[in-house]
């Protein structure tokens, strides 16, 4: 029941004029979550404080690790370096959905519009984590099993989660929406780049230019409201996790 990476465009993107033109090659979102465990002694394995990019690098390097189809990409948060396969938000720009709500917080430029639409799509994974922990409450506290058993519990529960989503088509749980994890400081971006691609500044430059071209295209094609002042109140309609 663990779904393999697909080239199919998610319905939320395919059926939306706001997303399809700009995110047509996006096939999913990636993030990390912490599941409490009890540690006595651990020689190998990743701790919760491990940088997201280091975990991603390990996932990509494994024999049967994460694979990204040619020309496709995942949405990631600021904990990851921006790459052609992993589209991260722009730094130094408001990103959290709550930051765009309320009076006088209309979008001011291409970077903010990109950040809002990026966040509106990527928040699906935060909701998924919330449903997962609400469905399997064993992960809310460290269970009284050896560490290896605790770690092995996650994968079968993920399979059961996918099965229930497919067969029951319902997530009627008191979802504990996690929201975005702590964003690393700006200097952490340099470390994440080193973890993923040693001495590849050209690839990083090209990926950043690609990201900005998407943002500029969004801004140029945005609908104009209130007599052309650039406000896009309708853009915040997806502010709540779906």
Short mmCIF file of C-alpha atoms in Angstrom, two decimals:
data_model
loop_
_atom_site.label_atom_id
_atom_site.label_comp_id
_atom_site.label_asym_id
_atom_site.label_seq_id
_atom_site.Cartn_x
_atom_site.Cartn_y
_atom_site.Cartn_z
CA UNK A 1 0.00 0.00 0.00
CA UNK A 2 3.00 2.32 -0.17
CA UNK A 3 2.44 4.32 -3.35
CA UNK A 4 5.34 4.56 -5.79
CA UNK A 5 6.32 7.91 -7.24
CA UNK A 6 4.02 8.79 -10.14
CA UNK A 7 4.11 11.36 -12.94
CA UNK A 8 0.38 12.05 -12.54
CA UNK A 9 -0.57 15.63 -11.77
CA UNK A 10 -2.51 15.94 -8.48
CA UNK A 11 -6.16 16.91 -8.91
CA UNK A 12 -5.76 20.08 -6.82
CA UNK A 13 -3.26 21.36 -9.38
CA UNK A 14 -4.85 19.95 -12.52
CA UNK A 15 -8.31 21.34 -11.76
CA UNK A 16 -7.17 24.84 -10.79
CA UNK A 17 -6.38 27.73 -13.14
CA UNK A 18 -4.36 29.26 -10.30
CA UNK A 19 -1.98 26.32 -10.06
CA UNK A 20 -1.95 24.30 -13.29
CA UNK A 21 -0.01 26.72 -15.48
CA UNK A 22 2.75 27.19 -12.94
CA UNK A 23 2.95 23.88 -11.03
CA UNK A 24 2.07 21.42 -13.82
CA UNK A 25 5.20 19.34 -13.20
CA UNK A 26 4.77 19.16 -9.43
CA UNK A 27 3.87 15.63 -8.27
CA UNK A 28 3.79 16.03 -4.49
CA UNK A 29 5.14 17.70 -1.35
CA UNK A 30 7.88 16.67 1.07
CA UNK A 31 8.46 17.49 4.73
CA UNK A 32 9.59 15.83 7.93
CA UNK A 33 7.74 15.04 11.15
CA UNK A 34 8.90 13.99 14.61
CA UNK A 35 7.46 10.82 16.16
CA UNK A 36 8.43 10.50 19.87
CA UNK A 37 10.51 7.44 20.83
CA UNK A 38 12.39 6.25 23.90
CA UNK A 39 16.17 6.22 23.50
CA UNK A 40 18.51 4.22 25.70
CA UNK A 41 21.46 4.01 23.32
CA UNK A 42 21.49 4.61 19.56
CA UNK A 43 24.54 3.97 17.43
CA UNK A 44 23.00 4.76 14.06
CA UNK A 45 19.89 6.51 12.80
CA UNK A 46 18.68 10.07 12.49
CA UNK A 47 17.77 12.26 15.44
CA UNK A 48 14.97 14.79 15.36
CA UNK A 49 17.51 17.63 15.24
CA UNK A 50 19.02 16.38 11.96
CA UNK A 51 18.73 18.89 9.14
CA UNK A 52 16.00 18.14 6.59
CA UNK A 53 18.43 18.34 3.68
CA UNK A 54 20.68 15.73 5.24
CA UNK A 55 17.74 13.36 5.57
CA UNK A 56 16.73 14.02 1.98
CA UNK A 57 20.26 13.38 0.78
CA UNK A 58 20.24 10.02 2.58
CA UNK A 59 16.84 9.11 1.11
CA UNK A 60 18.07 9.84 -2.40
CA UNK A 61 21.30 7.87 -1.99
CA UNK A 62 19.74 4.60 -0.78
CA UNK A 63 19.45 1.62 -3.13
CA UNK A 64 15.66 1.71 -3.10
CA UNK A 65 15.42 5.31 -2.03
CA UNK A 66 13.34 8.24 -3.15
CA UNK A 67 13.17 8.70 -6.91
CA UNK A 68 11.93 11.76 -8.77
CA UNK A 69 10.74 11.19 -12.36
CA UNK A 70 12.57 13.16 -15.04
CA UNK A 71 11.25 16.70 -15.36
CA UNK A 72 9.08 16.46 -12.21
CA UNK A 73 9.55 17.89 -8.73
CA UNK A 74 8.27 18.04 -5.17
CA UNK A 75 7.39 21.11 -3.12
CA UNK A 76 9.54 21.49 0.00
CA UNK A 77 9.89 24.03 2.80
CA UNK A 78 12.80 26.30 3.68
CA UNK A 79 14.58 23.47 5.46
CA UNK A 80 15.63 22.17 2.04
CA UNK A 81 17.91 23.67 -0.59
CA UNK A 82 16.12 24.82 -3.73
CA UNK A 83 16.78 22.43 -6.63
CA UNK A 84 15.09 21.53 -9.90
CA UNK A 85 13.67 18.39 -8.26
CA UNK A 86 12.69 20.11 -5.00
CA UNK A 87 11.07 23.54 -5.29
CA UNK A 88 11.53 25.55 -2.10
CA UNK A 89 9.92 28.90 -1.19
CA UNK A 90 11.79 32.16 -1.55
CA UNK A 91 13.67 33.28 1.52
CA UNK A 92 13.05 36.62 3.16
CA UNK A 93 9.40 36.62 1.99
CA UNK A 94 6.34 35.99 4.20
CA UNK A 95 5.30 32.39 3.66
CA UNK A 96 2.91 31.11 6.35
CA UNK A 97 -0.71 31.19 5.19
CA UNK A 98 -1.77 33.10 8.29
CA UNK A 99 0.59 35.92 7.27
CA UNK A 100 -1.57 36.69 4.23
CA UNK A 101 -4.91 36.91 6.05
CA UNK A 102 -6.55 40.04 7.44
CA UNK A 103 -7.04 43.63 6.43
CA UNK A 104 -4.24 45.36 4.56
CA UNK A 105 -2.19 42.24 3.92
CA UNK A 106 -2.72 42.06 0.18
CA UNK A 107 -0.04 40.70 -2.12
CA UNK A 108 2.59 43.24 -3.06
CA UNK A 109 4.86 41.51 -5.58
CA UNK A 110 5.67 38.34 -7.52
CA UNK A 111 7.63 36.79 -4.67
CA UNK A 112 4.71 37.04 -2.24
CA UNK A 113 2.25 35.61 -4.76
CA UNK A 114 4.59 32.67 -5.39
CA UNK A 115 4.98 32.10 -1.65
CA UNK A 116 1.23 32.11 -1.06
CA UNK A 117 0.47 29.63 -3.83
CA UNK A 118 3.42 27.45 -2.85
CA UNK A 119 2.19 27.34 0.75
CA UNK A 120 -1.42 26.69 -0.32
CA UNK A 121 -0.30 23.53 -2.11
CA UNK A 122 2.38 22.33 0.32
CA UNK A 123 0.17 22.54 3.42
CA UNK A 124 -1.48 19.28 2.34
CA UNK A 125 1.43 17.39 3.87
CA UNK A 126 1.03 19.15 7.22
CA UNK A 127 -2.59 18.04 7.31
CA UNK A 128 -1.55 14.49 6.38
CA UNK A 129 0.85 14.37 9.34
CA UNK A 130 -1.94 15.61 11.60
CA UNK A 131 -4.37 12.94 10.38
CA UNK A 132 -1.70 10.24 10.70
CA UNK A 133 -0.98 11.05 14.34
CA UNK A 134 -4.68 11.39 15.16
CA UNK A 135 -5.43 8.05 13.53
CA UNK A 136 -2.54 6.21 15.21
CA UNK A 137 -2.37 7.71 18.69
CA UNK A 138 0.53 5.43 19.58
CA UNK A 139 2.75 8.03 17.93
CA UNK A 140 1.70 10.82 20.29
CA UNK A 141 3.98 9.45 23.02
CA UNK A 142 6.95 7.11 23.03
CA UNK A 143 5.55 3.54 23.16
CA UNK A 144 7.06 1.04 25.67
CA UNK A 145 8.93 -1.00 23.05
CA UNK A 146 12.58 -1.32 22.07
CA UNK A 147 13.73 1.50 19.79
CA UNK A 148 13.96 -0.75 16.73
CA UNK A 149 10.36 -1.87 17.23
CA UNK A 150 9.23 1.72 17.61
CA UNK A 151 10.91 2.68 14.36
CA UNK A 152 9.42 -0.31 12.52
CA UNK A 153 5.89 0.63 13.60
CA UNK A 154 5.86 3.70 11.38
CA UNK A 155 5.98 1.99 7.97
CA UNK A 156 3.09 -0.50 8.44
CA UNK A 157 0.96 2.26 9.95
CA UNK A 158 1.68 4.41 6.90
CA UNK A 159 0.52 1.52 4.71
CA UNK A 160 -2.65 1.16 6.79
CA UNK A 161 -3.23 4.90 6.50
CA UNK A 162 -3.03 4.72 2.70
CA UNK A 163 -5.36 1.70 2.65
CA UNK A 164 -7.94 3.47 4.80
CA UNK A 165 -7.76 6.59 2.64
CA UNK A 166 -8.33 4.47 -0.47
CA UNK A 167 -11.16 2.31 0.90
CA UNK A 168 -12.89 4.63 3.37
CA UNK A 169 -12.28 7.97 1.67
CA UNK A 170 -12.60 9.72 4.99
CA UNK A 171 -10.34 11.39 7.53
CA UNK A 172 -12.85 12.16 10.26
CA UNK A 173 -10.37 12.70 13.05
CA UNK A 174 -9.67 15.67 15.33
CA UNK A 175 -6.72 16.67 13.16
CA UNK A 176 -3.79 18.14 15.02
CA UNK A 177 -2.58 20.45 12.30
CA UNK A 178 1.15 20.72 12.75
CA UNK A 179 1.81 23.86 10.76
CA UNK A 180 5.27 24.59 9.42
CA UNK A 181 8.27 23.31 11.30
CA UNK A 182 10.87 25.77 12.50
CA UNK A 183 12.56 27.43 9.56
CA UNK A 184 16.36 27.35 9.77
CA UNK A 185 18.29 30.63 9.84
CA UNK A 186 19.64 31.93 6.57
CA UNK A 187 23.12 30.53 7.12
CA UNK A 188 21.65 27.04 7.41
CA UNK A 189 20.86 27.19 3.70
CA UNK A 190 24.56 26.98 2.97
CA UNK A 191 24.83 23.79 5.03
CA UNK A 192 21.84 22.25 3.27
CA UNK A 193 23.35 22.97 -0.11
CA UNK A 194 26.59 21.28 0.93
CA UNK A 195 24.66 18.22 2.08
CA UNK A 196 22.90 17.83 -1.24
CA UNK A 197 25.33 18.96 -3.89
CA UNK A 198 28.99 19.44 -3.25
CA UNK A 199 30.39 22.33 -5.32
CA UNK A 200 27.43 22.73 -7.67
CA UNK A 201 26.81 26.50 -7.58
CA UNK A 202 25.71 26.56 -11.21
CA UNK A 203 22.84 24.15 -10.56
CA UNK A 204 21.76 26.21 -7.58
CA UNK A 205 21.83 29.43 -9.63
CA UNK A 206 19.78 27.84 -12.42
CA UNK A 207 17.23 26.44 -9.94
CA UNK A 208 16.82 29.85 -8.30
CA UNK A 209 16.35 31.51 -11.70
CA UNK A 210 13.74 28.88 -12.61
CA UNK A 211 11.87 29.51 -9.36
CA UNK A 212 11.87 33.26 -9.96
CA UNK A 213 10.63 32.80 -13.53
CA UNK A 214 7.61 30.92 -12.15
CA UNK A 215 6.95 33.74 -9.68
CA UNK A 216 7.18 36.40 -12.38
CA UNK A 217 4.86 34.45 -14.68
CA UNK A 218 2.30 34.20 -11.87
CA UNK A 219 2.48 37.91 -11.20
CA UNK A 220 2.07 38.84 -14.86
CA UNK A 221 -1.00 36.63 -15.29
CA UNK A 222 -2.66 37.37 -11.93
CA UNK A 223 -6.26 38.63 -11.89
CA UNK A 224 -6.53 42.27 -10.87
CA UNK A 225 -9.13 43.39 -8.34
CA UNK A 226 -10.31 46.70 -6.90
CA UNK A 227 -9.62 48.78 -9.95
CA UNK A 228 -6.21 47.36 -10.72
CA UNK A 229 -4.42 47.88 -7.41
CA UNK A 230 -3.07 44.36 -7.36
CA UNK A 231 -5.08 43.06 -4.41
CA UNK A 232 -5.92 39.39 -4.66
CA UNK A 233 -8.22 38.67 -1.74
CA UNK A 234 -9.40 35.48 -3.42
CA UNK A 235 -5.88 34.10 -3.26
CA UNK A 236 -6.29 33.34 0.44
CA UNK A 237 -9.29 31.07 -0.06
CA UNK A 238 -7.13 27.99 0.49
CA UNK A 239 -5.67 29.31 3.73
CA UNK A 240 -7.12 26.44 5.74
CA UNK A 241 -5.73 22.94 5.33
CA UNK A 242 -7.93 20.77 3.17
#
